[in-house]
Backbone as JSON, one array per atom type, in Angstrom:
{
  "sequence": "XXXXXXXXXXXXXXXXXXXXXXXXXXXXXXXXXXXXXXXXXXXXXXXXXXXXXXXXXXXXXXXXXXXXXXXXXXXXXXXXXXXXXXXXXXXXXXXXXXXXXXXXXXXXXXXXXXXXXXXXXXXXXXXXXXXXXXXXXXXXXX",
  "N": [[-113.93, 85.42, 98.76], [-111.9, 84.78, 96.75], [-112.97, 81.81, 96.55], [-115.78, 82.7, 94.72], [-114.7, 83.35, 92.67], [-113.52, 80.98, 91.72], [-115.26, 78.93, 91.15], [-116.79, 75.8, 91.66], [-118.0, 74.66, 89.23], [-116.01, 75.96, 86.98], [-113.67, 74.89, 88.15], [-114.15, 72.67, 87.16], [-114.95, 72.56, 84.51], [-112.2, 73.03, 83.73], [-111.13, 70.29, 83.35], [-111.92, 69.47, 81.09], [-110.9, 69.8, 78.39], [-110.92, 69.92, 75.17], [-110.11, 68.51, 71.75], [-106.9, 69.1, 71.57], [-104.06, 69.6, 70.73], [-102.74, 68.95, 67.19], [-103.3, 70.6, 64.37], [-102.96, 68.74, 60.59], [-103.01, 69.99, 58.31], [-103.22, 73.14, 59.08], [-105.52, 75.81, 57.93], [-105.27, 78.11, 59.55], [-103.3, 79.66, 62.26], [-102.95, 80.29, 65.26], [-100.89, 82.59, 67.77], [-100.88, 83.53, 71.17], [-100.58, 85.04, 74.34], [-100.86, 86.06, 77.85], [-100.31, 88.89, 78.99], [-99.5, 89.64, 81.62], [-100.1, 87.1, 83.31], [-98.52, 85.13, 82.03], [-100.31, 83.12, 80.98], [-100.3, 80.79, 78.17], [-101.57, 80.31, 74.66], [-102.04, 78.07, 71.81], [-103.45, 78.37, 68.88], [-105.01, 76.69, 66.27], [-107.04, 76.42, 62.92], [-109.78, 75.11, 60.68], [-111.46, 76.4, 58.55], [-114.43, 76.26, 56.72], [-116.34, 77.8, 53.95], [-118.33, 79.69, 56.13], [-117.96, 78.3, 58.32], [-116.68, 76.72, 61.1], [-114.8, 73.79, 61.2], [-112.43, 71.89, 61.74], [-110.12, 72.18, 64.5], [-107.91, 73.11, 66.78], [-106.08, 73.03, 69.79], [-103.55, 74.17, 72.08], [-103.0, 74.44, 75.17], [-101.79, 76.27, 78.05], [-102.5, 77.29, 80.36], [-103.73, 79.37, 83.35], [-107.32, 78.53, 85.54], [-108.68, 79.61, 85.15], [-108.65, 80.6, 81.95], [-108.13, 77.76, 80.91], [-110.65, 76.86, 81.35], [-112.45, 78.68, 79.82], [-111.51, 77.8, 77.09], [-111.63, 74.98, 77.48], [-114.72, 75.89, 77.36], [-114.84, 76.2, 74.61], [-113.89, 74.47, 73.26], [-115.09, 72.54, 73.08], [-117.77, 73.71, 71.66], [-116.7, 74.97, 69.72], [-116.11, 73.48, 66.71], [-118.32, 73.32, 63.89], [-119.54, 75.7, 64.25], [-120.0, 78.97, 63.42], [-118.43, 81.67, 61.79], [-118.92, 83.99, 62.43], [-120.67, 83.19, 64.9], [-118.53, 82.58, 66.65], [-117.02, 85.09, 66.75], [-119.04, 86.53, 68.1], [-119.22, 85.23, 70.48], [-117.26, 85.99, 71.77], [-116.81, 88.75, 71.59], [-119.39, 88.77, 73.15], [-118.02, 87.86, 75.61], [-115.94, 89.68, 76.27], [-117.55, 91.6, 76.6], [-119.47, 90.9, 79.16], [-117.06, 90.54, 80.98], [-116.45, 92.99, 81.53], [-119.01, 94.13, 82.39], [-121.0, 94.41, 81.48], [-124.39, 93.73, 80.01], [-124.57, 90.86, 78.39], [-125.27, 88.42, 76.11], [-124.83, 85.21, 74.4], [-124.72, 83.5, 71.96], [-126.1, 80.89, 71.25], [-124.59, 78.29, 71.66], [-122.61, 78.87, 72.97], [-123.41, 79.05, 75.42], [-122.32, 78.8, 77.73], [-120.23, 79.8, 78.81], [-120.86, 82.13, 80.45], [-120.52, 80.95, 82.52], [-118.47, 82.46, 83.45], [-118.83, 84.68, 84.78], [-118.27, 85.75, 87.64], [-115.26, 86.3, 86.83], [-115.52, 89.38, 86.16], [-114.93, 90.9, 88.51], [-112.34, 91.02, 89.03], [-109.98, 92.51, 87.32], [-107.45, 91.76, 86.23], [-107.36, 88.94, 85.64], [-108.82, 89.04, 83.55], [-107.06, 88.59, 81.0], [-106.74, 86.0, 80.12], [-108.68, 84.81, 80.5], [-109.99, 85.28, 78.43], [-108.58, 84.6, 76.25], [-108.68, 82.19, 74.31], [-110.72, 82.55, 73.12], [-110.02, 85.12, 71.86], [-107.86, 84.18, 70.45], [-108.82, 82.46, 68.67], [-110.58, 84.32, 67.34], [-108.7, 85.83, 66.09], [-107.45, 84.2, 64.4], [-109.52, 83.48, 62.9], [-109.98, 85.78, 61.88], [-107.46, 86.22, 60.5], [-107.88, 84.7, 57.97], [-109.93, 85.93, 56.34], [-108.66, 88.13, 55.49], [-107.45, 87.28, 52.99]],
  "CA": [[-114.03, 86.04, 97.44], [-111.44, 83.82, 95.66], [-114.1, 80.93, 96.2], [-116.43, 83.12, 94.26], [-113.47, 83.35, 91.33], [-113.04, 79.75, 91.18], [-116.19, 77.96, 91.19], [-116.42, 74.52, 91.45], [-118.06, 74.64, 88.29], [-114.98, 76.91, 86.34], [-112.33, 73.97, 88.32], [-114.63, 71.37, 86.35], [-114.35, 72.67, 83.07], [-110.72, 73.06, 83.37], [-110.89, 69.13, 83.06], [-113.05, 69.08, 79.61], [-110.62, 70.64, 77.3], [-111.11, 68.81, 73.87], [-109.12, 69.36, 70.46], [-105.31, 69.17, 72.13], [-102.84, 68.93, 69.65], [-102.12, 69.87, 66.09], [-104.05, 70.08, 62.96], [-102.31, 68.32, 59.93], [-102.67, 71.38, 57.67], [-104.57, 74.13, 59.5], [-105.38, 77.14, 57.46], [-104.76, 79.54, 60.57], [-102.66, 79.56, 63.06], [-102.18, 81.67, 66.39], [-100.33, 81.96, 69.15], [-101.06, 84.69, 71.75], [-99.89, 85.09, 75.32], [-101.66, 86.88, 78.3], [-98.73, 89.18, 79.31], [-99.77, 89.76, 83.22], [-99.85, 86.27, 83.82], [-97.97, 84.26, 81.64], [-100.87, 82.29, 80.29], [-100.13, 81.15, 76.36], [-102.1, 79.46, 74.08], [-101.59, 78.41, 70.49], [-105.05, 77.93, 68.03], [-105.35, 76.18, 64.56], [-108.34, 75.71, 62.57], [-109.97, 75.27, 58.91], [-112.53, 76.67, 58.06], [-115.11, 75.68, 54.98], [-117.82, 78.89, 53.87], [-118.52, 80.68, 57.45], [-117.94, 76.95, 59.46], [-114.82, 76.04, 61.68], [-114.4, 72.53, 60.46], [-111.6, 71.49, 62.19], [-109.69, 72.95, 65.41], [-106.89, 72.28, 67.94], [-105.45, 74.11, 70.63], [-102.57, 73.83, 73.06], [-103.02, 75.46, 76.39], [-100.8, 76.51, 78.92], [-103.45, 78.38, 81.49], [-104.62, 79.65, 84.4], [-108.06, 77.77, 85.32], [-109.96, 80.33, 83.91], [-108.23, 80.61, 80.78], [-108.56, 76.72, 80.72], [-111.96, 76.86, 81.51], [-112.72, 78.99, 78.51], [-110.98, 77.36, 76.61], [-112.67, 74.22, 77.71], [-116.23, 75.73, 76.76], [-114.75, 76.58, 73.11], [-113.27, 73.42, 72.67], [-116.81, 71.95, 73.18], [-118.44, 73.82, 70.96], [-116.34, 75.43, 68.38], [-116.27, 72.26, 65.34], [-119.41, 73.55, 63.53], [-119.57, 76.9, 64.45], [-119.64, 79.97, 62.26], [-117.6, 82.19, 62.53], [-119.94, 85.17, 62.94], [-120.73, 83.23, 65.89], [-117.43, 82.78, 67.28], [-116.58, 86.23, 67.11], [-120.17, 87.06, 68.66], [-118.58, 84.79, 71.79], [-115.95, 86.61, 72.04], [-117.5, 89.87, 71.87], [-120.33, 88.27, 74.45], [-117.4, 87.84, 77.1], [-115.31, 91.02, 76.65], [-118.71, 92.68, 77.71], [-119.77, 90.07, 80.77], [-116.08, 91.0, 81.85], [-116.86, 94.54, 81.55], [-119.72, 94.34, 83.41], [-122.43, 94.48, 80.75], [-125.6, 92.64, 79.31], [-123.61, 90.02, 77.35], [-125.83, 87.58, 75.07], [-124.13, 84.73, 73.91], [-125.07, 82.62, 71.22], [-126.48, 79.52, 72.17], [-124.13, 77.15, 71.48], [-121.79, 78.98, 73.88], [-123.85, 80.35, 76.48], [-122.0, 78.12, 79.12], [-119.02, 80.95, 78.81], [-121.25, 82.71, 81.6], [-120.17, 80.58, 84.27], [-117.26, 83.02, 83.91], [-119.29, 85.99, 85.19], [-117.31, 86.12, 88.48], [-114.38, 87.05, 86.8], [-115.81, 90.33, 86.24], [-114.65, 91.73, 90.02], [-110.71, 90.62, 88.55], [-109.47, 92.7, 86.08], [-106.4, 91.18, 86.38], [-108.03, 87.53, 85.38], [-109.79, 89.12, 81.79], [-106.59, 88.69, 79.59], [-106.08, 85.31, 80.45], [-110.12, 84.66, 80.58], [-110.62, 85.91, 76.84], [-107.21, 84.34, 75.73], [-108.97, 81.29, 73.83], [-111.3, 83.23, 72.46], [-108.66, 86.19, 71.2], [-107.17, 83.5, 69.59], [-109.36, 81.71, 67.63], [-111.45, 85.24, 66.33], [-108.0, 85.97, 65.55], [-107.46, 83.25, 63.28], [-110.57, 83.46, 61.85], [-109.71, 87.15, 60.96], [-106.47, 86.26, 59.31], [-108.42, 83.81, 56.76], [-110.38, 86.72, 55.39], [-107.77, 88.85, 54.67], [-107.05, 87.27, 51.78]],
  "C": [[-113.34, 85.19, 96.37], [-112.22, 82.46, 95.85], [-114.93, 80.97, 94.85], [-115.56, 83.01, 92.73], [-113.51, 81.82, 90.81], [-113.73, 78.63, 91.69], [-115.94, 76.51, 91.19], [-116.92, 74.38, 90.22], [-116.63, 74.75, 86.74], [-114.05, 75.3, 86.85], [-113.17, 72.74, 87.29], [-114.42, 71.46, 84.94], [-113.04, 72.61, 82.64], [-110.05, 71.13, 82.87], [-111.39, 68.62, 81.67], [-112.3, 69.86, 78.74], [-110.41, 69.28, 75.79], [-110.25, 69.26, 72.7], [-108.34, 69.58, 70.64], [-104.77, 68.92, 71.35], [-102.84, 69.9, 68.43], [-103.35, 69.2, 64.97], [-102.74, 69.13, 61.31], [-101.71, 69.48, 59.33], [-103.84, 72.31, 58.01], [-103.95, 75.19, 58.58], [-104.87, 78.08, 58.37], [-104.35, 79.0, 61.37], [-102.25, 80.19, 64.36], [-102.03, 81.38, 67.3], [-100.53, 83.45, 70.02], [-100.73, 84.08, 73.3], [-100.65, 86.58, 76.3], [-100.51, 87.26, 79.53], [-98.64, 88.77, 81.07], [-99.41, 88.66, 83.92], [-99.2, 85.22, 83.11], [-99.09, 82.98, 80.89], [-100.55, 82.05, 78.22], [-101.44, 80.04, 75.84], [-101.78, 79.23, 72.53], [-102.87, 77.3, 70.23], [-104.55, 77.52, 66.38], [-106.51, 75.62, 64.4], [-108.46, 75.89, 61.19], [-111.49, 75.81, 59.56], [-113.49, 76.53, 56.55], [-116.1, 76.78, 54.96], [-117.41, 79.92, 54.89], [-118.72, 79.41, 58.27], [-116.7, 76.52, 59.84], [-115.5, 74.47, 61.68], [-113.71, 71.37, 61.42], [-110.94, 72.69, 63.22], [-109.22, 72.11, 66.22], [-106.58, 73.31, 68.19], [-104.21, 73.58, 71.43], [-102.96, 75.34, 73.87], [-102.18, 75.57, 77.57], [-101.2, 77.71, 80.08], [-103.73, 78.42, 82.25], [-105.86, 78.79, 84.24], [-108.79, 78.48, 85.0], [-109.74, 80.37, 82.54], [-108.43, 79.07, 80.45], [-109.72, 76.12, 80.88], [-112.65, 77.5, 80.09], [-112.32, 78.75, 77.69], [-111.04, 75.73, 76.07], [-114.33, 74.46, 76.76], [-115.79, 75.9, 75.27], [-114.45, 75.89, 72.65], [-114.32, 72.58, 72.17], [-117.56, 72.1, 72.07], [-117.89, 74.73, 69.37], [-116.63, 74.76, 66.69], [-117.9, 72.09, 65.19], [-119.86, 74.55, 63.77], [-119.83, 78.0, 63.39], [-119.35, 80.65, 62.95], [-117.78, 83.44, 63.16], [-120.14, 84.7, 64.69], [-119.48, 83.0, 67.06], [-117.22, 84.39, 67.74], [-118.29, 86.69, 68.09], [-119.88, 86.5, 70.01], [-117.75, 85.45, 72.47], [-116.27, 88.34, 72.21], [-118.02, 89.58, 73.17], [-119.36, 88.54, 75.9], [-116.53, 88.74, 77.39], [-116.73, 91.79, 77.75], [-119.26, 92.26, 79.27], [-118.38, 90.92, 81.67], [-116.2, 92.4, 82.39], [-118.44, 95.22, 82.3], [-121.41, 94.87, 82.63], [-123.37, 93.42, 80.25], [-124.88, 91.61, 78.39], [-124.8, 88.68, 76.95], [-124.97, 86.57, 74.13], [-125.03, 83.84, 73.14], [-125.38, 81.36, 71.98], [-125.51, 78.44, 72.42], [-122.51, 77.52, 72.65], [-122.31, 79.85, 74.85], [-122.67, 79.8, 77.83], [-120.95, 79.3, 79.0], [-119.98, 82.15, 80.18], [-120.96, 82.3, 82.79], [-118.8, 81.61, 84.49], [-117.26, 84.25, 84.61], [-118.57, 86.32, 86.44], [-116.08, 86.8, 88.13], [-113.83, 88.72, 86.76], [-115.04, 91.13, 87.4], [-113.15, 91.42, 90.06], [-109.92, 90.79, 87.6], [-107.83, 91.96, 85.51], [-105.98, 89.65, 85.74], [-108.32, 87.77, 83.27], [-108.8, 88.5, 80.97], [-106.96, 87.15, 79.2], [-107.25, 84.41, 79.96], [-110.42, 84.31, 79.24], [-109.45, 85.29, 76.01], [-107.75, 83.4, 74.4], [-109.74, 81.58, 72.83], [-111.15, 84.44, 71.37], [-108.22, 85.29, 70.18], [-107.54, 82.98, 68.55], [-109.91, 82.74, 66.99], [-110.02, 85.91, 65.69], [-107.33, 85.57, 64.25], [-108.28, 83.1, 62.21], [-110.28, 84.57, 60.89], [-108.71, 86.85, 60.1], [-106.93, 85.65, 57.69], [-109.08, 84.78, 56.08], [-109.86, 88.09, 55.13], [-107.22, 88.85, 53.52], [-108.12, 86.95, 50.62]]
}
């Protein structure tokens, strides 16, 4: 069963994380932490209109959490942010065990469908994703 958790696919992505480090001057900033297991991450990005621009992360995760974290790194720079948050939506529901539709540009976030049978896995899973629709949200608060 933990095979099934930790695809050889999922251990491959954990090697493709892109955007490490710091922005100069990122508009947003967040840092969130996935209590259960100690996973953290901390997100900065700009955004221009409804387009992430620019983005960096620091990760400190489990290989699922660095796996998703991985596919967002990939494809976040050029994004909108509608579709970010529509990612992030997409994989609360996969986790949850529903029809989940992801935008194209992040469908690969399905290789995470195993995690589903590990509630234990979700915070940690969704961490990268928490973070950045987080960020996005703070920017249109003002």
């Amino acid at each position: 069963m933990i095979d099934d958790l930790y695809s050889r696919e999922i251990l491959r992505r954990t090697t493709q994380l892109q955007h490490v480090g710091h922005l100069d001057e990122p508009q947003a900033a967040v840092d969130k932490t996935a209590k259960l297991c100690g996973s953290t991450i901390h997100i900065e990005l700009n955004v221009h209109g409804d387009v992430v621009t620019d983005f960096a992360q620091q990760v400190q995760a489990c290989a699922l959490g660095q796996a998703a974290a991985a596919i967002l790194s990939q494809h976040v720079v050029g994004a909108t942010t509608a579709e970010v948050i529509a990612a992030r939506d997409a994989l609360r529901g996969l986790l949850k065990g529903e029809a989940a539709e992801f935008p194209d540009r992040f469908a690969d976030l399905a290789i995470l469908a195993s995690v589903r049978d590990f509630p234990a896995r979700h915070a940690s899973t969704l961490l990268a994703l928490e973070a950045t629709s987080e960020a996005i949200s703070s920017l249109n608060q003002f």
